[in-house]
Amino acid sequence: MKKILIALLASATLASCDLERLPYGDMDSDGITNDPEASLESLVNGAYAQLKAWSDPMHRAGEYAGDNMMIRGSSTDAFYEFISFARTPNNGRLSQFWDNGYKAIAQSSNIIKMVEEGQSAEIDSKLGECYYIRGLMYFYLVRTYGRPYYQNPETNLGVPIVNGTPDNVLDMTLPDRSTVKETYEQIVSDLKKAEELITEGDNPIKATKGAAQAMLSRVYLYMSGTYESPNAEYAQLAVDYADKVIGSDNYALLPREQFMKYNTLTPESNPETIFAVKRVAAEFSGYDHYYGIGGMYANIGGQGWGEMYASAKYIDLLNETGRNDWRPDKYKMVDARAAFIEPTYSKNSTGAYTEVFRFIKQDGANVLNYVQATITRNGNTITCKDGDDTYTLTPLDVVQEIYTIQYKDGNMYTGVIDNFITLNRVYPQFYIIKCSREGEDTHLHSPVISRLGEVYLNRAEAYAKLGNYGAALDDLNEIRTRSIVNGGYSSLDASNASARIDKERQLELAYQAERSYDVFRNGKSLSRQYPGPHAQFETIDPTDFRVIFYIPQSAINSYPGPLTQNPTS
């Protein structure tokens, strides 16, 4: 019998075809076949290991292309293309995303090919984990490199479906990209197989039946069309799989106070987490504390670059039902999700905070900038000074310290009295700590793939697309009232469901790499009219060619067969 070699912790990537003949730690297929239980755990762990490197560019591609964050300035790092929408095929981070995704697909597929199903419940459950990993990778790949499902999935290209290393690796020819529809069919097939086979426990750092069902609820939601033109069949399936997760009672929404510390909990100690890519401090080097996901969002204890901040758009969304006040002596979170933001208030030479009136003004036709103007109080009159000009503040909400000014450019601006926030270049540092402090370890973070809060929102959206607004409202308010006390909506209908549900997804799933995909899959346009070096007044339509990324040129160059590139215009 021809032997197939599988690496425990690394395998041949289909992108590079750099197949090692006898890499260290590999296992002979005869040994695996004859005694699968002895080796299966290690083999499956090798597939999980690929997710650690994969999850970093996965986060950046999904989150940076959205409107929840801003960066202090342009960068030569490849991730800046995600922010600027200046797409190129020579992007090292996208190559890492592609390569590690296909390594995980290759490893899980080879295990499935080599180990016979039906030998025992334990072996079948491990095989189910492989199906989950493979389906998960195809889903994240197709939503990155393939157009939204509602846009001609029968003809638009998805990604290559290559399930395992061919027997003849020296003369192999691999297929070109499948269509978006075919790729989704593969995803659904894999996840359903995972659901069928997995029987072992509810460990949130391993694939489980609940993890497969949660991902199916999201996959079918992606297939469910837009609010204006929904696909009822797929919307109902999204409901059905959300029902399985919610009805299992294996997971629980964290109470408000605990939820505000979600980022500090390890996945194993968090009943809301369904599946996360586990990181541990021992493997999380000092390098990662700077260059990992959290290190770009904040500097904590001297660790991290702290060059990316919560966008003004996201902060306004958090403040929509009432001002969240981060000042140490006035700390009040109206929306619990504001707890994941930490402004860097600084003290003056006397050790006191400086009070300022902070607002955003227009600097020219297409530029917005922050202003932090020092205020002076004289009885009930408050003035602020910006450059050589002094303005009297007009109260809009005295209790929340929200005021307006009539500015010299003829515009009226609204802002808040706050403490001065340290600037990086010209931008106040609204640090994001949602991807830091796991186990209170600076920037340790296990990226969350699925959690119960998302599943409720999946079901709310699917119900709305089915016209069941009462059920959609119940699910929407389940999440909204957890974060905003007495903040639930009294009604939901065709006129407001899209805006309200999408807004809640943005608030709830921020910094989990979902936002840009959520916008485009529902046929919406992305606008980022807030301070930052990006094109502030540009609108990215869902049909724009830049909604998806180029296939890495390195993958095309080394692929054993044709690999069609995405359109360049």
Coordinates of C-alpha atoms in Angstrom, one line a residue:
M1 CA 0.0 0.0 0.0
K2 CA 1.3 3.4 -0.8
K3 CA 2.2 5.3 2.3
I4 CA 1.0 8.8 3.0
L5 CA 3.0 10.9 5.5
I6 CA 1.2 13.4 7.8
A7 CA 3.1 15.9 9.9
L8 CA 1.9 16.3 13.5
L9 CA 2.5 20.0 13.7
A10 CA 3.1 21.0 10.1
S11 CA 2.0 19.7 6.8
A12 CA 2.5 20.5 3.1
T13 CA 0.7 23.6 2.1
L14 CA -1.2 23.3 -1.1
A15 CA -0.1 26.9 -1.9
S16 CA 3.6 26.2 -1.9
C17 CA 3.7 22.5 -2.4
D18 CA 6.8 22.4 -0.1
L19 CA 6.2 18.8 0.8
E20 CA 8.8 17.4 3.1
R21 CA 9.5 13.7 2.4
L22 CA 10.1 12.6 6.0
P23 CA 9.6 15.7 8.2
Y24 CA 10.3 15.4 11.9
G25 CA 7.4 14.2 13.9
D26 CA 5.5 12.6 11.0
M27 CA 3.7 9.3 11.2
D28 CA 3.6 6.4 8.8
S29 CA 0.1 5.8 7.5
D30 CA 0.3 2.1 8.2
G31 CA 0.8 2.8 11.9
I32 CA -2.1 5.2 11.9
T33 CA -4.4 2.8 10.2
N34 CA -3.5 -0.1 12.4
D35 CA -3.7 1.8 15.7
P36 CA -5.7 5.0 15.1
E37 CA -6.5 5.7 18.7
A38 CA -2.8 5.9 19.7
S39 CA -2.0 8.6 17.2
L40 CA -5.3 10.4 16.4
E41 CA -5.2 12.9 19.2
S42 CA -1.7 14.1 18.2
L43 CA -2.7 14.3 14.5
V44 CA -5.8 16.3 15.2
N45 CA -3.9 18.6 17.5
G46 CA -1.6 19.3 14.6
A47 CA -4.5 20.5 12.6
Y48 CA -5.6 22.8 15.4
A49 CA -2.1 24.2 15.6
Q50 CA -2.4 25.7 12.1
L51 CA -5.3 27.8 13.4
K52 CA -3.0 29.8 15.7
A53 CA -1.0 31.4 12.8
W54 CA -4.1 31.5 10.6
S55 CA -6.1 33.5 13.2
D56 CA -3.9 36.6 13.1
P57 CA -4.3 37.6 9.5
M58 CA -7.9 36.3 9.6
H59 CA -8.6 39.0 12.3
R60 CA -6.8 41.8 10.5
A61 CA -8.4 41.1 7.1
G62 CA -11.9 41.1 8.6
E63 CA -11.6 43.8 11.2
Y64 CA -9.3 46.4 9.6
A65 CA -11.5 46.5 6.5
G66 CA -14.5 47.6 8.6
D67 CA -15.5 50.8 10.4
N68 CA -14.9 50.0 14.1
M69 CA -11.3 51.1 14.2
M70 CA -8.8 53.7 12.9
I71 CA -5.1 53.8 12.6
R72 CA -2.9 56.8 13.6
G73 CA -1.2 57.0 10.2
S74 CA -0.3 55.1 7.1
S75 CA 2.0 52.1 7.4
T76 CA 4.3 50.0 5.3
D77 CA 3.0 46.9 6.9
A78 CA 0.9 44.7 4.6
F79 CA -2.1 45.1 6.9
Y80 CA -2.5 48.7 5.8
E81 CA -3.9 47.5 2.5
F82 CA -6.8 46.1 4.5
I83 CA -7.6 49.5 5.9
S84 CA -6.9 51.5 2.8
F85 CA -8.6 49.1 0.4
A86 CA -5.5 49.4 -1.8
R87 CA -5.6 45.8 -2.8
T88 CA -2.5 44.0 -4.2
P89 CA -1.8 40.3 -4.7
N90 CA 1.6 40.5 -3.1
N91 CA 0.5 40.7 0.5
G92 CA 2.5 38.6 3.0
R93 CA -0.3 38.6 5.6
L94 CA -2.8 37.3 3.1
S95 CA -0.3 34.6 2.0
Q96 CA -0.1 33.5 5.7
F97 CA -3.9 33.4 5.9
W98 CA -4.2 31.3 2.7
D99 CA -1.2 29.0 3.5
N100 CA -2.2 28.2 7.0
G101 CA -5.9 27.8 6.1
Y102 CA -4.9 25.2 3.4
K103 CA -2.4 23.5 5.8
A104 CA -5.3 22.9 8.2
I105 CA -7.5 21.7 5.3
A106 CA -4.7 19.3 4.1
Q107 CA -4.0 17.9 7.6
S108 CA -7.7 17.4 8.5
S109 CA -8.4 15.9 5.1
N110 CA -5.5 13.5 5.2
I111 CA -6.7 12.3 8.6
I112 CA -10.2 11.7 7.2
K113 CA -8.8 9.8 4.3
M114 CA -6.5 7.6 6.4
V115 CA -8.7 6.7 9.4
E116 CA -11.8 4.6 8.7
E117 CA -15.1 5.8 10.1
G118 CA -17.2 3.6 12.3
Q119 CA -14.5 1.9 14.4
S120 CA -15.6 3.6 17.7
A121 CA -17.5 6.6 18.9
E122 CA -14.2 8.1 20.1
I123 CA -12.5 7.8 16.7
D124 CA -15.6 9.1 14.9
S125 CA -15.7 12.1 17.2
K126 CA -12.1 12.9 16.3
L127 CA -12.9 12.6 12.7
G128 CA -15.8 15.0 13.3
E129 CA -13.4 17.5 14.6
C130 CA -11.4 17.3 11.4
Y131 CA -14.6 17.9 9.3
Y132 CA -15.3 21.0 11.5
I133 CA -11.8 22.4 11.0
R134 CA -12.0 21.8 7.2
G135 CA -15.5 23.4 6.9
L136 CA -14.4 26.3 9.1
M137 CA -11.3 27.0 6.9
Y138 CA -13.3 26.8 3.6
F139 CA -15.9 29.3 5.1
Y140 CA -13.3 31.9 6.1
L141 CA -11.4 31.5 2.9
V142 CA -14.5 31.9 0.7
R143 CA -15.8 34.9 2.5
T144 CA -12.4 36.6 2.1
Y145 CA -11.7 35.6 -1.6
G146 CA -15.2 35.0 -2.9
R147 CA -18.0 37.5 -3.5
P148 CA -21.0 37.7 -1.1
Y149 CA -23.3 34.7 -1.6
Y150 CA -26.3 36.8 -2.8
Q151 CA -24.2 37.9 -5.8
N152 CA -24.5 35.1 -8.4
P153 CA -23.0 32.3 -6.4
E154 CA -23.4 29.8 -9.3
T155 CA -20.8 31.8 -11.4
N156 CA -18.7 33.8 -9.0
L157 CA -15.5 32.0 -8.0
G158 CA -14.9 30.7 -4.5
V159 CA -11.7 28.8 -3.6
P160 CA -10.1 25.6 -4.7
I161 CA -11.6 22.5 -3.1
V162 CA -8.7 20.2 -2.4
N163 CA -9.5 17.6 0.2
G164 CA -6.3 16.0 1.1
T165 CA -2.8 15.4 -0.4
P166 CA -3.0 13.5 -3.7
D167 CA -1.3 10.1 -3.8
N168 CA 1.1 11.3 -6.5
V169 CA 2.5 14.5 -5.1
L170 CA 5.2 14.8 -7.7
D171 CA 3.0 14.9 -10.8
M172 CA -0.2 16.3 -9.3
T173 CA -2.5 18.8 -10.9
L174 CA -5.0 20.5 -8.6
P175 CA -8.3 22.0 -9.7
D176 CA -9.0 25.6 -10.2
R177 CA -11.3 27.5 -8.0
S178 CA -14.8 26.2 -7.4
T179 CA -17.8 28.5 -7.6
V180 CA -19.0 30.3 -4.5
K181 CA -22.0 27.9 -4.4
E182 CA -19.9 24.8 -4.7
T183 CA -17.6 26.1 -1.9
Y184 CA -20.6 26.7 0.4
E185 CA -21.9 23.2 -0.4
Q186 CA -18.6 21.8 0.7
I187 CA -18.7 23.9 3.9
V188 CA -22.2 22.8 4.7
S189 CA -21.4 19.1 4.0
D190 CA -18.3 19.2 6.3
L191 CA -20.1 21.0 9.1
K192 CA -23.1 18.7 9.0
K193 CA -20.7 15.7 9.1
A194 CA -19.0 17.2 12.1
E195 CA -22.4 17.6 13.8
E196 CA -23.2 14.0 13.1
L197 CA -19.9 12.5 14.3
I198 CA -18.8 14.6 17.3
T199 CA -19.9 13.2 20.6
E200 CA -17.2 14.3 23.0
G201 CA -18.0 17.0 25.5
D202 CA -18.4 20.8 25.2
N203 CA -14.8 22.0 25.3
P204 CA -14.7 25.5 23.8
I205 CA -11.1 25.0 22.5
K206 CA -12.0 21.9 20.6
A207 CA -14.6 21.4 17.8
T208 CA -17.9 20.2 19.3
K209 CA -21.3 19.5 18.1
G210 CA -22.4 22.9 19.3
A211 CA -19.5 24.6 17.5
A212 CA -20.6 22.9 14.2
Q213 CA -24.2 24.0 14.8
A214 CA -23.2 27.6 15.7
M215 CA -21.1 27.8 12.5
L216 CA -23.9 26.4 10.4
S217 CA -26.2 29.1 11.8
R218 CA -23.8 31.7 10.5
V219 CA -23.1 30.0 7.2
Y220 CA -26.8 29.7 6.4
L221 CA -27.2 33.4 7.4
Y222 CA -24.5 34.3 4.9
M223 CA -26.6 32.3 2.3
S224 CA -29.9 33.9 3.3
G225 CA -29.7 36.8 0.9
T226 CA -30.3 40.5 1.8
Y227 CA -33.2 42.0 3.8
E228 CA -34.7 43.3 0.6
S229 CA -34.4 40.0 -1.2
P230 CA -34.1 37.2 1.4
N231 CA -33.8 33.4 0.7
A232 CA -36.4 31.9 3.0
E233 CA -35.0 28.4 2.9
Y234 CA -31.6 29.4 4.1
A235 CA -33.0 31.9 6.6
Q236 CA -35.1 29.1 8.1
L237 CA -32.0 26.8 8.3
A238 CA -30.1 29.6 10.1
V239 CA -33.0 29.6 12.6
D240 CA -33.0 25.9 13.0
Y241 CA -29.3 25.6 13.7
A242 CA -29.4 28.6 16.1
D243 CA -32.3 26.8 17.9
K244 CA -30.1 23.7 18.4
V245 CA -27.3 25.8 20.0
I246 CA -29.6 27.9 22.2
G247 CA -31.8 25.0 23.1
S248 CA -29.0 22.8 24.1
D249 CA -28.4 24.6 27.4
N250 CA -24.7 23.9 27.0
Y251 CA -23.9 27.7 26.8
A252 CA -25.1 30.7 28.7
L253 CA -24.9 34.5 28.2
L254 CA -22.7 36.1 30.7
P255 CA -24.4 38.6 33.1
R256 CA -23.7 42.2 32.3
E257 CA -20.9 42.7 34.9
Q258 CA -19.1 39.5 33.8
F259 CA -19.6 40.3 30.1
M260 CA -17.7 43.6 30.6
K261 CA -14.7 41.4 31.5
Y262 CA -15.2 38.9 28.6
N263 CA -11.7 39.6 27.3
T264 CA -10.0 38.6 30.6
L265 CA -11.7 35.1 30.8
T266 CA -10.0 32.1 29.4
P267 CA -12.2 30.2 26.9
E268 CA -12.5 27.2 29.3
S269 CA -13.9 29.4 32.1
N270 CA -16.4 31.3 29.9
P271 CA -19.8 29.7 29.4
E272 CA -20.6 31.9 26.5
T273 CA -17.7 30.9 24.3
I274 CA -18.5 28.1 21.9
F275 CA -15.2 27.8 20.1
A276 CA -12.0 29.8 20.3
V277 CA -8.5 29.4 19.0
K278 CA -6.6 28.7 22.2
R279 CA -3.5 30.6 22.9
V280 CA -1.4 30.2 26.1
A281 CA 1.1 32.5 27.7
A282 CA 4.0 29.9 27.3
E283 CA 3.7 30.1 23.5
F284 CA 2.9 33.8 23.4
S285 CA 6.3 35.5 23.1
G286 CA 7.3 39.0 23.9
Y287 CA 7.3 39.6 20.1
D288 CA 3.6 38.8 20.1
H289 CA 2.9 41.3 22.8
Y290 CA 3.9 43.9 20.3
Y291 CA 3.0 42.4 16.9
G292 CA 0.0 40.3 17.9
I293 CA -3.6 41.5 17.5
G294 CA -3.9 43.2 20.9
G295 CA -0.5 44.9 20.6
M296 CA -1.7 47.1 17.8
Y297 CA -4.9 48.2 19.7
A298 CA -3.2 49.2 23.0
N299 CA 0.0 49.7 24.9
I300 CA -0.5 48.0 28.3
G301 CA 2.3 48.0 30.9
G302 CA 4.7 49.1 28.2
Q303 CA 3.8 46.3 25.9
G304 CA 2.3 46.9 22.5
W305 CA 2.5 49.6 19.8
G306 CA -1.0 51.0 20.5
E307 CA -1.4 52.5 17.1
M308 CA -5.1 51.6 16.3
Y309 CA -8.0 53.0 18.2
A310 CA -11.8 52.7 18.3
S311 CA -13.3 54.8 15.5
A312 CA -15.4 57.9 16.2
K313 CA -18.2 56.1 14.4
Y314 CA -18.0 53.2 16.9
I315 CA -17.8 55.5 19.9
D316 CA -20.8 57.4 18.7
L317 CA -22.7 54.1 18.3
L318 CA -21.8 53.2 21.9
N319 CA -23.0 56.6 23.1
E320 CA -26.3 56.5 21.1
T321 CA -28.4 55.7 24.1
G322 CA -26.4 57.7 26.6
R323 CA -22.9 58.9 27.1
N324 CA -20.4 56.4 28.3
D325 CA -18.1 58.2 30.7
W326 CA -14.6 56.7 31.0
R327 CA -13.2 59.4 33.4
P328 CA -11.9 57.6 36.5
D329 CA -13.9 59.8 38.9
K330 CA -17.1 59.5 36.8
Y331 CA -16.8 56.1 35.4
K332 CA -20.2 55.0 34.0
M333 CA -20.8 52.5 31.2
V334 CA -24.3 53.0 29.7
D335 CA -23.5 50.3 27.1
A336 CA -21.5 47.4 28.6
R337 CA -19.5 47.1 25.4
A338 CA -17.9 50.4 26.1
A339 CA -15.9 48.6 28.8
F340 CA -13.7 47.2 26.0
I341 CA -12.5 50.8 25.2
E342 CA -9.9 52.6 27.4
P343 CA -9.0 56.2 26.6
T344 CA -5.5 57.1 27.7
Y345 CA -6.2 60.1 30.0
S346 CA -3.1 62.0 30.9
K347 CA -2.3 64.3 33.8
N348 CA -0.6 67.6 33.7
S349 CA 2.5 68.7 35.6
T350 CA 0.6 69.2 38.8
G351 CA -0.8 65.7 38.7
A352 CA -4.3 66.8 37.7
Y353 CA -6.4 66.0 34.6
T354 CA -7.0 68.8 32.1
E355 CA -10.6 69.4 31.2
V356 CA -11.3 69.8 27.5
F357 CA -14.1 70.1 25.1
R358 CA -13.6 67.4 22.5
F359 CA -15.4 67.5 19.2
I360 CA -14.7 66.6 15.6
K361 CA -14.5 69.4 13.0
Q362 CA -14.2 69.4 9.3
D363 CA -10.8 70.5 8.0
G364 CA -11.4 71.1 4.3
A365 CA -13.8 69.3 2.0
N366 CA -12.9 65.7 2.8
V367 CA -11.0 65.7 6.1
L368 CA -12.3 65.3 9.6
N369 CA -10.1 65.9 12.7
Y370 CA -10.4 65.8 16.4
V371 CA -10.2 68.9 18.6
Q372 CA -9.5 68.9 22.3
A373 CA -9.9 72.5 23.4
T374 CA -9.1 73.4 27.0
I375 CA -12.1 74.7 28.9
T376 CA -12.6 77.4 31.5
R377 CA -15.5 77.5 33.9
N378 CA -17.0 80.8 35.2
G379 CA -20.1 80.0 37.1
N380 CA -22.6 78.4 34.6
T381 CA -20.6 79.7 31.7
I382 CA -18.1 77.4 30.1
T383 CA -15.7 78.5 27.3
C384 CA -13.1 76.7 25.4
K385 CA -10.0 77.9 23.5
D386 CA -8.9 76.5 20.2
G387 CA -5.8 78.2 18.9
D388 CA -6.4 81.9 19.3
D389 CA -10.1 81.6 19.3
T390 CA -12.4 81.3 22.3
Y391 CA -15.9 79.9 22.1
T392 CA -18.8 79.8 24.6
L393 CA -20.3 76.3 24.9
T394 CA -24.1 75.9 24.6
P395 CA -25.5 73.2 26.7
L396 CA -27.3 70.3 25.0
D397 CA -27.4 67.9 27.9
V398 CA -25.8 69.4 31.1
V399 CA -26.0 66.2 33.1
Q400 CA -24.1 64.2 30.4
E401 CA -21.9 67.3 29.7
I402 CA -22.7 67.4 26.0
Y403 CA -22.4 70.8 24.4
T404 CA -22.4 72.5 21.1
I405 CA -20.3 75.4 19.7
Q406 CA -20.8 77.7 16.7
Y407 CA -17.4 77.3 15.1
K408 CA -15.5 79.9 13.0
D409 CA -16.0 77.9 9.8
G410 CA -19.7 78.5 10.1
N411 CA -20.5 74.9 11.3
M412 CA -22.1 74.0 14.6
Y413 CA -20.3 71.1 16.3
T414 CA -21.4 68.8 19.1
G415 CA -19.0 67.4 21.6
V416 CA -18.4 66.5 25.3
I417 CA -16.5 67.8 28.2
D418 CA -13.9 65.2 29.1
N419 CA -10.4 64.9 30.3
F420 CA -7.5 65.4 27.9
I421 CA -6.7 62.1 26.1
T422 CA -3.1 61.5 25.1
L423 CA -2.5 62.1 21.3
N424 CA -0.7 59.8 19.0
R425 CA 0.2 62.1 16.1
V426 CA -3.1 64.0 16.1
Y427 CA -5.5 61.3 17.3
P428 CA -6.8 60.7 20.9
Q429 CA -5.9 57.2 21.9
F430 CA -9.1 55.3 22.5
Y431 CA -7.4 52.0 23.2
I432 CA -9.2 48.8 22.4
I433 CA -8.7 46.0 25.0
K434 CA -11.1 43.4 23.7
C435 CA -8.2 41.4 22.3
S436 CA -6.0 41.7 25.4
R437 CA -5.6 40.7 29.0
E438 CA -6.8 37.1 28.8
G439 CA -6.0 35.7 32.2
E440 CA -4.8 39.2 32.9
D441 CA -1.7 38.6 30.7
T442 CA -1.1 41.9 28.8
H443 CA -2.0 41.0 25.2
L444 CA -2.8 37.3 25.5
H445 CA -5.9 36.6 23.4
S446 CA -7.6 33.4 22.2
P447 CA -9.6 34.6 19.1
V448 CA -13.3 33.9 19.5
I449 CA -14.8 32.1 16.5
S450 CA -18.3 31.5 17.9
R451 CA -20.1 32.6 21.0
L452 CA -23.7 32.4 22.2
G453 CA -24.3 36.2 21.8
E454 CA -23.6 35.9 18.0
V455 CA -26.0 32.9 17.7
Y456 CA -28.9 35.0 19.2
L457 CA -28.1 37.7 16.6
N458 CA -27.9 35.2 13.8
R459 CA -31.4 34.0 14.7
A460 CA -32.7 37.5 15.1
E461 CA -31.6 38.4 11.6
A462 CA -32.9 35.2 10.1
Y463 CA -36.3 35.7 11.8
A464 CA -36.4 39.2 10.4
K465 CA -35.7 37.9 6.9
L466 CA -38.6 35.4 7.4
G467 CA -40.9 38.3 8.4
N468 CA -41.2 37.0 12.0
Y469 CA -40.5 40.3 13.6
G470 CA -41.8 39.4 17.0
A471 CA -39.3 36.5 17.4
A472 CA -36.6 38.7 15.9
L473 CA -37.3 41.4 18.5
D474 CA -37.1 38.9 21.4
D475 CA -33.6 37.7 20.3
L476 CA -32.4 41.2 19.5
N477 CA -33.4 42.5 22.9
E478 CA -31.9 39.4 24.6
I479 CA -28.5 40.8 23.6
R480 CA -29.3 44.5 23.7
T481 CA -30.7 44.6 27.3
R482 CA -27.7 42.6 28.5
S483 CA -25.5 45.6 27.6
I484 CA -28.0 48.5 27.9
V485 CA -30.2 48.3 31.0
N486 CA -33.8 49.0 30.0
G487 CA -32.5 49.6 26.5
G488 CA -34.7 47.1 24.6
Y489 CA -36.7 48.1 21.6
S490 CA -40.4 48.2 21.9
S491 CA -41.1 47.1 18.3
L492 CA -39.4 45.8 15.2
D493 CA -40.8 45.8 11.6
A494 CA -39.7 45.9 8.0
S495 CA -38.9 49.6 8.2
N496 CA -36.3 49.3 11.0
A497 CA -35.2 45.7 11.4
S498 CA -32.2 45.9 9.1
A499 CA -30.8 49.0 10.7
R500 CA -31.4 47.8 14.3
I501 CA -30.1 44.3 13.9
D502 CA -27.1 45.3 11.9
K503 CA -26.3 48.0 14.5
E504 CA -26.5 45.4 17.3
R505 CA -24.2 43.1 15.4
Q506 CA -21.7 45.9 15.0
L507 CA -21.8 46.8 18.7
E508 CA -21.7 43.2 19.9
L509 CA -19.2 41.6 17.5
A510 CA -16.8 44.5 17.2
Y511 CA -13.1 43.4 17.1
Q512 CA -14.1 39.8 16.3
A513 CA -13.4 40.2 12.5
E514 CA -17.0 40.1 11.5
R515 CA -18.0 43.7 10.6
S516 CA -16.8 44.2 7.0
Y517 CA -18.3 40.8 5.9
D518 CA -21.6 41.7 7.7
V519 CA -21.9 44.9 5.8
F520 CA -21.2 43.5 2.3
R521 CA -23.1 40.2 2.6
N522 CA -26.3 42.1 3.2
G523 CA -25.8 44.4 0.2
K524 CA -24.9 47.4 2.2
S525 CA -22.2 50.0 1.5
L526 CA -19.3 50.8 3.9
S527 CA -18.7 54.4 4.9
R528 CA -15.9 55.6 7.2
Q529 CA -16.6 59.3 7.8
Y530 CA -14.5 59.8 10.9
P531 CA -10.9 61.0 11.6
G532 CA -8.0 58.9 10.4
P533 CA -5.6 58.6 7.4
H534 CA -8.0 56.5 5.3
A535 CA -10.2 58.0 2.6
Q536 CA -12.8 59.4 5.0
F537 CA -15.5 60.3 2.5
E538 CA -15.1 57.3 0.3
T539 CA -18.0 54.8 0.1
I540 CA -17.3 51.1 -0.7
D541 CA -20.2 49.5 -2.4
P542 CA -20.9 45.8 -2.0
T543 CA -20.3 45.3 -5.7
D544 CA -16.9 47.0 -5.6
F545 CA -14.1 44.7 -6.7
R546 CA -12.2 45.6 -3.6
V547 CA -14.8 44.0 -1.3
I548 CA -12.8 40.7 -1.8
F549 CA -9.0 40.2 -1.7
Y550 CA -6.7 39.1 -4.4
I551 CA -5.5 35.4 -4.3
P552 CA -1.9 35.7 -3.1
Q553 CA 0.4 35.8 -6.0
S554 CA 2.7 33.4 -4.2
A555 CA -0.1 30.8 -4.2
I556 CA -0.7 31.3 -7.9
N557 CA 3.0 31.0 -8.8
S558 CA 3.4 27.7 -7.0
Y559 CA 0.0 26.1 -7.5
P560 CA 0.1 22.9 -9.5
G561 CA -2.6 23.8 -11.9
P562 CA -4.5 26.9 -13.0
L563 CA -5.6 29.3 -10.2
T564 CA -7.7 32.2 -11.4
Q565 CA -7.1 35.6 -9.9
N566 CA -9.9 37.9 -8.8
P567 CA -10.8 40.8 -11.0
T568 CA -8.6 43.9 -10.8
S569 CA -11.4 46.4 -11.5

